[in-house]
Amino acid sequence: MAGLGTAALLAAYRRGELSPVEVMQAVLAQAAAREGELHALCGIDAEGALAAARASEARWRAGTALPLDGVPVTLKENIAVPGAPYRLGTAATAEDATADFEAPPAARLREAGAIAWARTTMPDYGMLSSGLSSLYAEPARNPWDVHMTPGGSSAGAAAAAAAGYGPLHLGTDIGGSIRLPAGWCGLVGLKPSHGRVPIKPGYAGRVAGPLTRTVEDAALMLAVLAQPDARDPTQLPPGQVLPRPLALRGLRVGLWLDAGWGDAVQPEVEAAIHGVARAFEQDGALVEPLPAFTTREMADGIDRFWRMRSWLDISALPPERRARVLPYILDWVAPAAHYDGATVFHGYSQMQALREAAHAACEPFDFVLSPVAPMPAYPAHQASPLHDPARPFEHIAFTLPFNMSEQPALAINAGYAAGGLPIGLQIIGRRFDDAGVLALGAAWEGLRPAQRPWPF
């Protein structure tokens, strides 16, 4: 029951075959059974969730159900909810820190009747691609292999989704933080076009989006999240977000396997992405190689800019709280104390350079295919695949460009590595074509071989 998708749950509620209370109880039981090894959650409101489920049950009986009424959803810990803990994954935040506002994504899900029953774990300030954190006793674990990371920074959200803690999970992404964990956990993760999902607080490249087990669930969730909210000045006007009709024949698809910097794509990852491209070609798509278009200068510049941003936040903390930040993060930001203005400005300018390069490279194509990451998931106690704060972003070369370019990008399972870990495919669309990347993701769901059972 806890593993049912959103459409199946809504249909069962409509027919009276299931109650939101039964489903919520099943989800709570599933979490209780797996949390001892996965560490996906940093807060559970079981009493509030069951009360919300009873209210949802009453609406279904009265014929006044809302679009996602009674569907369980988790929220990443950096999604503000009034009165909820708001520690951003770091022990440096005050122990009693709570949010005093409701972030737009949380508000839209609540208004649609979804039951936000838990908050999910994340690394310090969301600045790692793992679940390693100074705040939690153990890092989040990958349900496919608990010795491995689920990815990050939406670490707990991905672990919860892959382990059957209900169908809907909300993450955020500034350089890959939805797509990386989706790819490493075999999930669907959408980084929408910037502004498609209003968010607060905002930042260059930062978006919120769904982590689910199917494209259908991601689309249903996005339709709710994409409602307007004037608190985000970058919000887009209402547009089509449900998957649009898509014929593969004649579709122009770029195949991008060399980012131009960062870790080399491992052979089994490259083989899996080639397999997707061949399947699309057999159905009539025109697939062409896309050469490398990003550079080390772009990557290093953005890295320096982010170091300075985080250094300013961390250096403003009282010394005793600063000392609680994850040591890896402290080592990462330390060089920024010596940056001059020209260094920081040059770093900032690389965001625009990367944006222009991504748009120019993708323009000839309807869609672009790439790996999500060059490798499958890595050990859970490492901050990154290299675990080197001097080289922290070598694995995000395929995801980072599309935060800067504001294009929609979908992660979806391409296949499995020899050891059984999922391999993520990234589908990139033109800016604003969220419906298109979802449609091509759904097409791949229909073409790909049977998937392995979820690690529930």
Coordinates of C-alpha atoms in Angstrom, one line a residue:
M1 CA 0.0 0.0 0.0
A2 CA 2.8 2.4 0.9
G3 CA 4.3 1.7 -2.6
L4 CA 1.3 2.8 -4.6
G5 CA 1.6 5.7 -6.9
T6 CA -0.4 9.0 -6.7
A7 CA -2.9 8.2 -9.5
A8 CA -3.5 4.7 -8.0
L9 CA -4.1 6.2 -4.5
L10 CA -6.4 8.9 -5.8
A11 CA -8.4 6.3 -7.8
A12 CA -8.7 4.0 -4.8
Y13 CA -9.8 6.9 -2.6
R14 CA -12.4 7.9 -5.1
R15 CA -13.8 4.3 -5.3
G16 CA -13.8 4.0 -1.5
E17 CA -11.4 1.0 -1.7
L18 CA -8.7 2.7 0.4
S19 CA -8.8 5.4 3.1
P20 CA -6.1 8.1 3.5
V21 CA -5.9 6.9 7.1
E22 CA -5.0 3.4 6.1
V23 CA -2.4 4.7 3.6
M24 CA -0.9 7.1 6.2
Q25 CA -0.7 4.3 8.7
A26 CA 1.1 2.0 6.1
V27 CA 3.6 4.8 5.2
L28 CA 4.4 5.4 8.9
A29 CA 4.9 1.6 9.4
Q30 CA 7.2 1.4 6.4
A31 CA 9.3 4.3 7.7
A32 CA 9.5 2.7 11.1
A33 CA 10.7 -0.5 9.6
R34 CA 13.5 1.1 7.5
E35 CA 14.6 4.3 9.3
G36 CA 17.0 2.4 11.6
E37 CA 19.3 1.8 8.6
L38 CA 18.4 4.6 6.1
H39 CA 18.3 7.8 8.2
A40 CA 16.1 9.5 5.7
L41 CA 14.0 11.6 8.1
C42 CA 14.8 14.3 10.6
G43 CA 11.3 14.8 11.8
I44 CA 8.0 12.9 11.8
D45 CA 4.6 14.3 12.7
A46 CA 2.6 11.1 13.0
E47 CA -0.2 12.6 15.1
G48 CA -0.6 15.6 12.7
A49 CA -0.5 13.3 9.7
L50 CA -3.2 11.0 11.0
A51 CA -5.4 14.0 11.8
A52 CA -4.9 15.3 8.3
A53 CA -5.7 11.9 6.9
R54 CA -8.9 11.8 8.8
A55 CA -9.9 15.2 7.5
S56 CA -9.0 14.0 4.0
E57 CA -11.1 10.9 4.4
A58 CA -14.1 13.2 5.3
R59 CA -13.6 15.3 2.2
W60 CA -13.5 12.2 0.0
R61 CA -16.8 11.0 1.5
A62 CA -18.3 14.4 1.1
G63 CA -17.3 14.7 -2.5
T64 CA -15.1 17.8 -1.9
A65 CA -11.7 16.2 -2.4
L66 CA -8.7 18.3 -3.4
P67 CA -6.3 17.5 -6.2
L68 CA -3.8 15.6 -4.1
D69 CA -6.1 14.9 -1.2
G70 CA -4.7 12.3 1.2
V71 CA -1.5 11.6 -0.7
P72 CA 1.6 11.5 1.6
V73 CA 4.5 13.8 0.9
T74 CA 7.8 14.5 2.6
L75 CA 9.5 17.9 2.6
K76 CA 13.2 18.5 2.6
E77 CA 14.4 20.1 5.8
N78 CA 15.2 23.4 4.1
I79 CA 11.5 23.8 2.9
A80 CA 10.1 26.2 5.5
V81 CA 7.0 25.3 7.4
P82 CA 5.9 27.6 10.3
G83 CA 7.0 26.2 13.6
A84 CA 8.9 23.3 12.1
P85 CA 12.6 22.8 12.7
Y86 CA 14.7 24.8 10.2
R87 CA 18.3 23.9 10.9
L88 CA 19.4 23.4 7.2
G89 CA 21.2 20.2 8.0
T90 CA 23.9 21.7 10.2
A91 CA 24.6 21.5 13.9
A92 CA 25.8 25.1 13.6
T93 CA 22.2 26.3 13.5
A94 CA 20.6 27.0 16.9
E95 CA 18.9 24.0 18.3
D96 CA 15.5 25.7 18.6
A97 CA 15.6 27.3 15.1
T98 CA 12.2 27.1 13.4
A99 CA 10.7 28.7 10.4
D100 CA 8.4 31.7 10.7
F101 CA 6.9 31.4 7.2
E102 CA 5.6 28.8 4.8
A103 CA 7.6 28.3 1.6
P104 CA 5.6 28.4 -1.6
P105 CA 6.1 24.7 -2.4
A106 CA 4.9 23.6 1.0
A107 CA 1.9 25.9 0.8
R108 CA 0.9 24.6 -2.7
L109 CA 1.1 20.9 -1.5
R110 CA -0.9 21.7 1.7
E111 CA -3.6 23.6 -0.3
A112 CA -3.9 20.6 -2.6
G113 CA -4.6 18.3 0.3
A114 CA -1.3 16.4 0.3
I115 CA -0.2 15.2 3.8
A116 CA 3.2 16.5 4.7
W117 CA 4.0 14.0 7.4
A118 CA 7.9 14.1 7.6
R119 CA 10.9 16.2 6.9
T120 CA 13.9 14.7 5.2
T121 CA 17.6 14.9 6.0
M122 CA 20.2 17.0 4.1
P123 CA 23.9 17.8 4.4
D124 CA 25.2 21.1 6.0
Y125 CA 23.6 24.0 4.1
G126 CA 22.7 21.7 1.2
M127 CA 26.3 22.0 -0.1
L128 CA 27.2 18.3 -0.6
S129 CA 26.1 15.6 -3.0
S130 CA 25.7 13.1 -0.1
G131 CA 23.8 12.8 3.1
L132 CA 26.8 13.5 5.3
S133 CA 25.9 16.1 8.0
S134 CA 27.1 17.5 11.2
L135 CA 23.5 17.5 12.5
Y136 CA 22.5 13.9 12.3
A137 CA 24.2 11.0 14.0
E138 CA 24.4 9.0 10.7
P139 CA 24.3 9.9 7.1
A140 CA 21.4 9.0 4.9
R141 CA 21.8 5.7 3.2
N142 CA 20.9 4.3 -0.2
P143 CA 18.1 1.7 -0.1
W144 CA 19.7 -0.2 -3.0
D145 CA 22.9 -0.7 -0.9
V146 CA 22.9 0.8 2.6
H147 CA 26.7 1.2 2.5
M148 CA 26.3 3.8 -0.2
T149 CA 25.0 7.3 -0.3
P150 CA 21.6 8.1 -1.8
G151 CA 23.2 11.3 -3.1
G152 CA 22.4 14.8 -2.1
S153 CA 21.7 17.3 -1.1
S154 CA 18.1 16.0 -1.2
A155 CA 19.5 12.9 0.4
G156 CA 16.7 11.9 2.7
A157 CA 14.0 12.6 0.1
A158 CA 15.6 10.2 -2.3
A159 CA 16.2 7.5 0.3
A160 CA 12.5 7.8 1.4
A161 CA 11.2 7.6 -2.2
A162 CA 13.2 4.5 -3.1
A163 CA 12.3 2.8 0.2
G164 CA 8.5 3.2 -0.3
Y165 CA 7.8 6.0 2.2
G166 CA 4.8 7.1 0.0
P167 CA 4.9 8.4 -3.6
L168 CA 5.8 12.1 -3.3
H169 CA 8.9 13.8 -2.0
L170 CA 10.0 17.4 -2.4
G171 CA 13.7 18.3 -2.9
T172 CA 15.7 21.4 -3.9
D173 CA 18.5 21.7 -6.5
I174 CA 21.2 24.4 -7.0
G175 CA 23.8 22.2 -8.9
G176 CA 22.3 18.8 -9.0
S177 CA 20.7 18.2 -5.6
I178 CA 17.5 16.7 -7.0
R179 CA 18.9 14.9 -10.1
L180 CA 22.0 13.4 -8.5
P181 CA 20.1 11.5 -5.7
A182 CA 17.4 10.6 -8.2
G183 CA 20.0 9.1 -10.5
W184 CA 21.8 7.2 -7.8
C185 CA 18.5 5.8 -6.3
G186 CA 16.8 4.9 -9.6
L187 CA 14.1 7.6 -9.3
V188 CA 12.6 10.3 -11.4
G189 CA 13.8 13.7 -10.3
L190 CA 12.9 17.0 -12.0
K191 CA 14.8 20.2 -11.9
P192 CA 12.2 22.4 -13.5
S193 CA 12.8 25.5 -15.5
H194 CA 13.8 28.3 -13.1
G195 CA 10.7 30.1 -11.9
R196 CA 8.4 27.2 -12.8
V197 CA 8.0 26.3 -9.1
P198 CA 8.0 29.5 -7.0
I199 CA 10.4 29.3 -4.1
K200 CA 11.4 31.2 -1.0
P201 CA 14.2 32.0 -0.2
G202 CA 15.5 32.2 -3.8
Y203 CA 19.0 32.2 -5.2
A204 CA 20.6 32.0 -8.6
G205 CA 19.9 28.5 -10.0
R206 CA 18.0 27.3 -7.0
V207 CA 14.7 25.4 -7.7
A208 CA 12.4 23.0 -5.9
G209 CA 11.0 20.0 -7.6
P210 CA 9.7 16.4 -7.2
L211 CA 11.5 13.2 -6.4
T212 CA 9.2 10.2 -7.3
R213 CA 9.3 6.7 -8.6
T214 CA 7.5 7.5 -11.9
V215 CA 7.2 10.3 -14.4
E216 CA 3.4 10.3 -13.8
D217 CA 3.9 11.1 -10.1
A218 CA 6.4 13.8 -10.9
A219 CA 4.0 15.4 -13.4
L220 CA 1.1 15.3 -11.0
M221 CA 3.2 16.9 -8.3
L222 CA 4.6 19.5 -10.6
A223 CA 1.1 20.6 -11.7
V224 CA 0.4 21.6 -8.0
L225 CA 3.8 23.1 -7.3
A226 CA 3.7 25.3 -10.4
Q227 CA 0.9 27.5 -9.1
P228 CA 1.8 31.2 -8.8
D229 CA 3.2 32.8 -5.7
A230 CA 4.1 36.5 -5.8
R231 CA 6.8 36.1 -3.2
D232 CA 9.1 34.7 -5.9
P233 CA 9.9 37.5 -8.3
T234 CA 11.4 35.0 -10.8
Q235 CA 8.1 33.0 -11.1
L236 CA 7.0 32.1 -14.6
P237 CA 3.6 32.8 -15.9
P238 CA 1.3 29.8 -15.9
G239 CA 2.2 27.3 -18.6
Q240 CA 1.8 23.7 -19.7
V241 CA 3.5 21.3 -17.2
L242 CA 1.7 18.0 -17.8
P243 CA 3.5 15.8 -20.4
R244 CA 2.7 16.9 -23.9
P245 CA 2.1 14.6 -26.9
L246 CA 5.5 13.6 -28.2
A247 CA 6.5 11.5 -31.3
L248 CA 10.0 10.2 -31.3
R249 CA 10.2 10.0 -35.1
G250 CA 12.2 13.0 -36.4
L251 CA 13.0 14.2 -32.9
R252 CA 16.5 15.9 -32.8
V253 CA 18.4 14.5 -29.8
G254 CA 21.9 15.5 -28.7
L255 CA 24.1 12.9 -27.0
W256 CA 26.4 14.6 -24.5
L257 CA 29.0 12.3 -22.9
D258 CA 32.0 14.6 -22.4
A259 CA 31.4 17.6 -20.1
G260 CA 34.7 19.2 -20.8
W261 CA 35.9 19.0 -17.2
G262 CA 35.4 16.8 -14.1
D263 CA 35.4 13.1 -13.6
A264 CA 35.5 10.9 -16.7
V265 CA 32.3 9.0 -17.4
Q266 CA 32.8 5.4 -16.2
P267 CA 32.3 2.7 -19.0
E268 CA 29.2 1.1 -17.6
V269 CA 27.5 4.5 -17.2
E270 CA 28.5 5.5 -20.8
A271 CA 27.1 2.1 -22.0
A272 CA 23.8 2.7 -20.3
I273 CA 23.3 6.1 -21.8
H274 CA 24.3 4.8 -25.2
G275 CA 21.6 2.1 -24.7
V276 CA 19.0 4.8 -24.2
A277 CA 20.1 6.7 -27.3
R278 CA 19.9 3.5 -29.4
A279 CA 16.4 2.8 -28.2
F280 CA 15.3 6.3 -29.2
E281 CA 17.0 5.9 -32.6
Q282 CA 15.2 2.6 -33.2
D283 CA 11.9 4.5 -32.7
G284 CA 12.9 7.2 -35.3
A285 CA 14.8 9.9 -33.3
L286 CA 17.8 11.5 -34.9
V287 CA 20.6 11.2 -32.4
E288 CA 23.8 13.2 -32.9
P289 CA 26.9 13.6 -30.6
L290 CA 27.1 16.9 -28.7
P291 CA 30.7 18.0 -28.1
A292 CA 32.0 19.3 -24.7
F293 CA 30.8 22.9 -24.1
T294 CA 31.8 23.6 -20.5
T295 CA 35.2 24.5 -19.2
R296 CA 37.4 24.2 -16.1
E297 CA 37.3 28.0 -15.9
M298 CA 33.5 28.0 -15.6
A299 CA 33.6 25.3 -12.9
D300 CA 36.3 26.8 -10.8
G301 CA 34.8 30.3 -11.0
I302 CA 31.5 29.1 -9.7
D303 CA 33.2 27.1 -7.1
R304 CA 35.0 30.1 -5.8
F305 CA 31.9 32.2 -5.8
W306 CA 30.0 29.6 -3.8
R307 CA 32.9 29.3 -1.4
M308 CA 32.7 33.0 -0.7
R309 CA 28.9 32.9 -0.3
S310 CA 29.2 30.1 2.2
W311 CA 32.3 31.7 3.9
L312 CA 30.3 34.9 4.6
D313 CA 27.5 32.9 6.2
I314 CA 29.8 30.7 8.3
S315 CA 32.2 33.4 9.3
A316 CA 29.3 35.4 10.7
L317 CA 28.4 32.7 13.2
P318 CA 29.7 32.9 16.8
P319 CA 32.9 30.8 17.1
E320 CA 31.3 28.1 19.2
R321 CA 28.7 27.5 16.5
R322 CA 31.1 27.9 13.6
A323 CA 33.1 25.0 15.1
R324 CA 30.0 22.7 14.7
V325 CA 30.0 22.9 10.9
L326 CA 31.0 19.7 9.2
P327 CA 34.8 19.8 8.9
Y328 CA 34.7 19.1 5.2
I329 CA 32.6 22.2 4.6
L330 CA 34.9 24.3 6.8
D331 CA 37.9 23.1 4.8
W332 CA 36.0 23.9 1.5
V333 CA 35.2 27.5 2.4
A334 CA 38.5 28.4 4.1
P335 CA 40.3 29.6 1.0
A336 CA 37.6 32.2 0.4
A337 CA 38.9 34.2 3.4
H338 CA 41.7 35.3 1.1
Y339 CA 39.8 36.0 -2.1
D340 CA 39.9 39.6 -3.4
G341 CA 37.0 41.3 -5.2
A342 CA 38.3 40.5 -8.7
T343 CA 38.4 36.8 -7.9
V344 CA 34.8 36.8 -6.6
F345 CA 33.5 38.9 -9.5
H346 CA 35.2 36.6 -12.0
G347 CA 33.6 33.6 -10.3
Y348 CA 30.2 35.2 -10.5
S349 CA 30.6 36.0 -14.2
Q350 CA 31.1 32.3 -14.9
M351 CA 27.5 31.7 -14.1
Q352 CA 26.6 33.8 -17.2
A353 CA 29.3 32.2 -19.2
L354 CA 28.0 28.7 -18.4
R355 CA 24.4 29.9 -19.1
E356 CA 25.3 31.1 -22.6
A357 CA 27.4 28.0 -23.4
A358 CA 24.6 25.7 -22.4
H359 CA 21.9 27.5 -24.5
A360 CA 24.1 27.7 -27.5
A361 CA 25.1 24.0 -27.3
C362 CA 21.5 22.8 -26.8
E363 CA 19.8 25.1 -29.4
P364 CA 20.1 22.7 -32.4
F365 CA 18.3 19.9 -30.5
D366 CA 14.8 19.3 -29.2
F367 CA 16.4 17.4 -26.3
V368 CA 19.8 16.4 -25.0
L369 CA 20.7 13.1 -23.3
S370 CA 23.6 12.8 -20.8
P371 CA 24.5 10.9 -17.7
V372 CA 23.3 12.4 -14.4
A373 CA 26.7 11.6 -12.9
P374 CA 29.9 10.0 -14.2
M375 CA 29.6 7.1 -11.7
P376 CA 27.1 5.1 -9.6
A377 CA 26.6 5.9 -5.9
Y378 CA 29.7 6.1 -3.7
P379 CA 30.2 5.2 0.0
A380 CA 27.8 6.9 2.5
H381 CA 30.4 8.4 4.7
Q382 CA 32.1 10.4 1.9
A383 CA 31.1 14.0 1.2
S384 CA 31.7 13.5 -2.5
P385 CA 33.1 10.8 -4.8
L386 CA 36.7 12.1 -4.3
H387 CA 36.0 13.3 -0.7
D388 CA 38.4 16.2 -1.4
P389 CA 37.3 19.7 -0.4
A390 CA 39.9 21.1 -2.9
R391 CA 38.1 19.3 -5.7
P392 CA 34.5 19.1 -4.5
F393 CA 32.4 19.4 -7.8
E394 CA 34.1 17.0 -10.2
H395 CA 31.0 14.9 -10.3
I396 CA 28.4 17.6 -11.1
A397 CA 29.7 18.7 -14.5
F398 CA 26.6 17.2 -16.2
T399 CA 24.0 18.8 -13.9
L400 CA 25.4 22.2 -13.0
P401 CA 25.0 23.8 -16.4
F402 CA 21.3 23.6 -16.4
N403 CA 20.9 25.4 -13.1
M404 CA 22.7 28.3 -14.6
S405 CA 20.9 28.1 -18.0
E406 CA 17.5 27.7 -16.2
Q407 CA 16.5 24.8 -18.5
P408 CA 14.4 21.9 -17.3
A409 CA 16.3 18.7 -16.7
L410 CA 14.9 15.3 -15.7
A411 CA 16.8 12.4 -14.1
I412 CA 15.4 8.9 -14.7
N413 CA 16.8 5.4 -14.4
A414 CA 18.8 4.3 -17.4
G415 CA 19.8 0.8 -16.1
Y416 CA 22.0 -0.8 -13.5
A417 CA 25.7 -1.1 -12.8
A418 CA 27.3 -4.5 -12.4
G419 CA 26.8 -4.3 -8.6
G420 CA 23.1 -3.6 -8.9
L421 CA 23.2 0.2 -8.3
P422 CA 21.0 2.4 -10.5
I423 CA 22.6 4.5 -13.3
G424 CA 20.9 7.9 -14.0
L425 CA 20.0 9.3 -17.4
Q426 CA 19.5 13.1 -17.7
I427 CA 17.0 14.5 -20.2
I428 CA 17.5 18.2 -20.9
G429 CA 15.0 20.3 -22.7
R430 CA 14.7 23.9 -23.9
R431 CA 13.9 26.5 -21.4
F432 CA 10.2 26.4 -20.3
D433 CA 9.6 22.9 -21.9
D434 CA 9.1 21.1 -18.6
A435 CA 6.2 19.2 -20.3
G436 CA 8.6 18.0 -23.0
V437 CA 11.2 16.5 -20.7
L438 CA 8.5 14.8 -18.7
A439 CA 7.0 13.4 -22.0
L440 CA 10.4 12.1 -23.2
G441 CA 10.9 10.6 -19.7
A442 CA 7.6 8.8 -20.1
A443 CA 8.6 7.6 -23.5
W444 CA 11.7 6.1 -22.0
E445 CA 9.7 4.4 -19.3
G446 CA 7.7 2.7 -22.1
L447 CA 10.8 1.6 -24.0
R448 CA 13.3 0.5 -21.3
P449 CA 13.6 -3.1 -20.1
A450 CA 11.7 -4.2 -17.1
Q451 CA 13.0 -2.5 -13.9
R452 CA 14.3 -4.4 -10.9
P453 CA 11.9 -4.5 -7.9
W454 CA 12.2 -1.5 -5.6
P455 CA 14.2 -2.1 -2.4
F456 CA 11.2 -1.8 -0.1

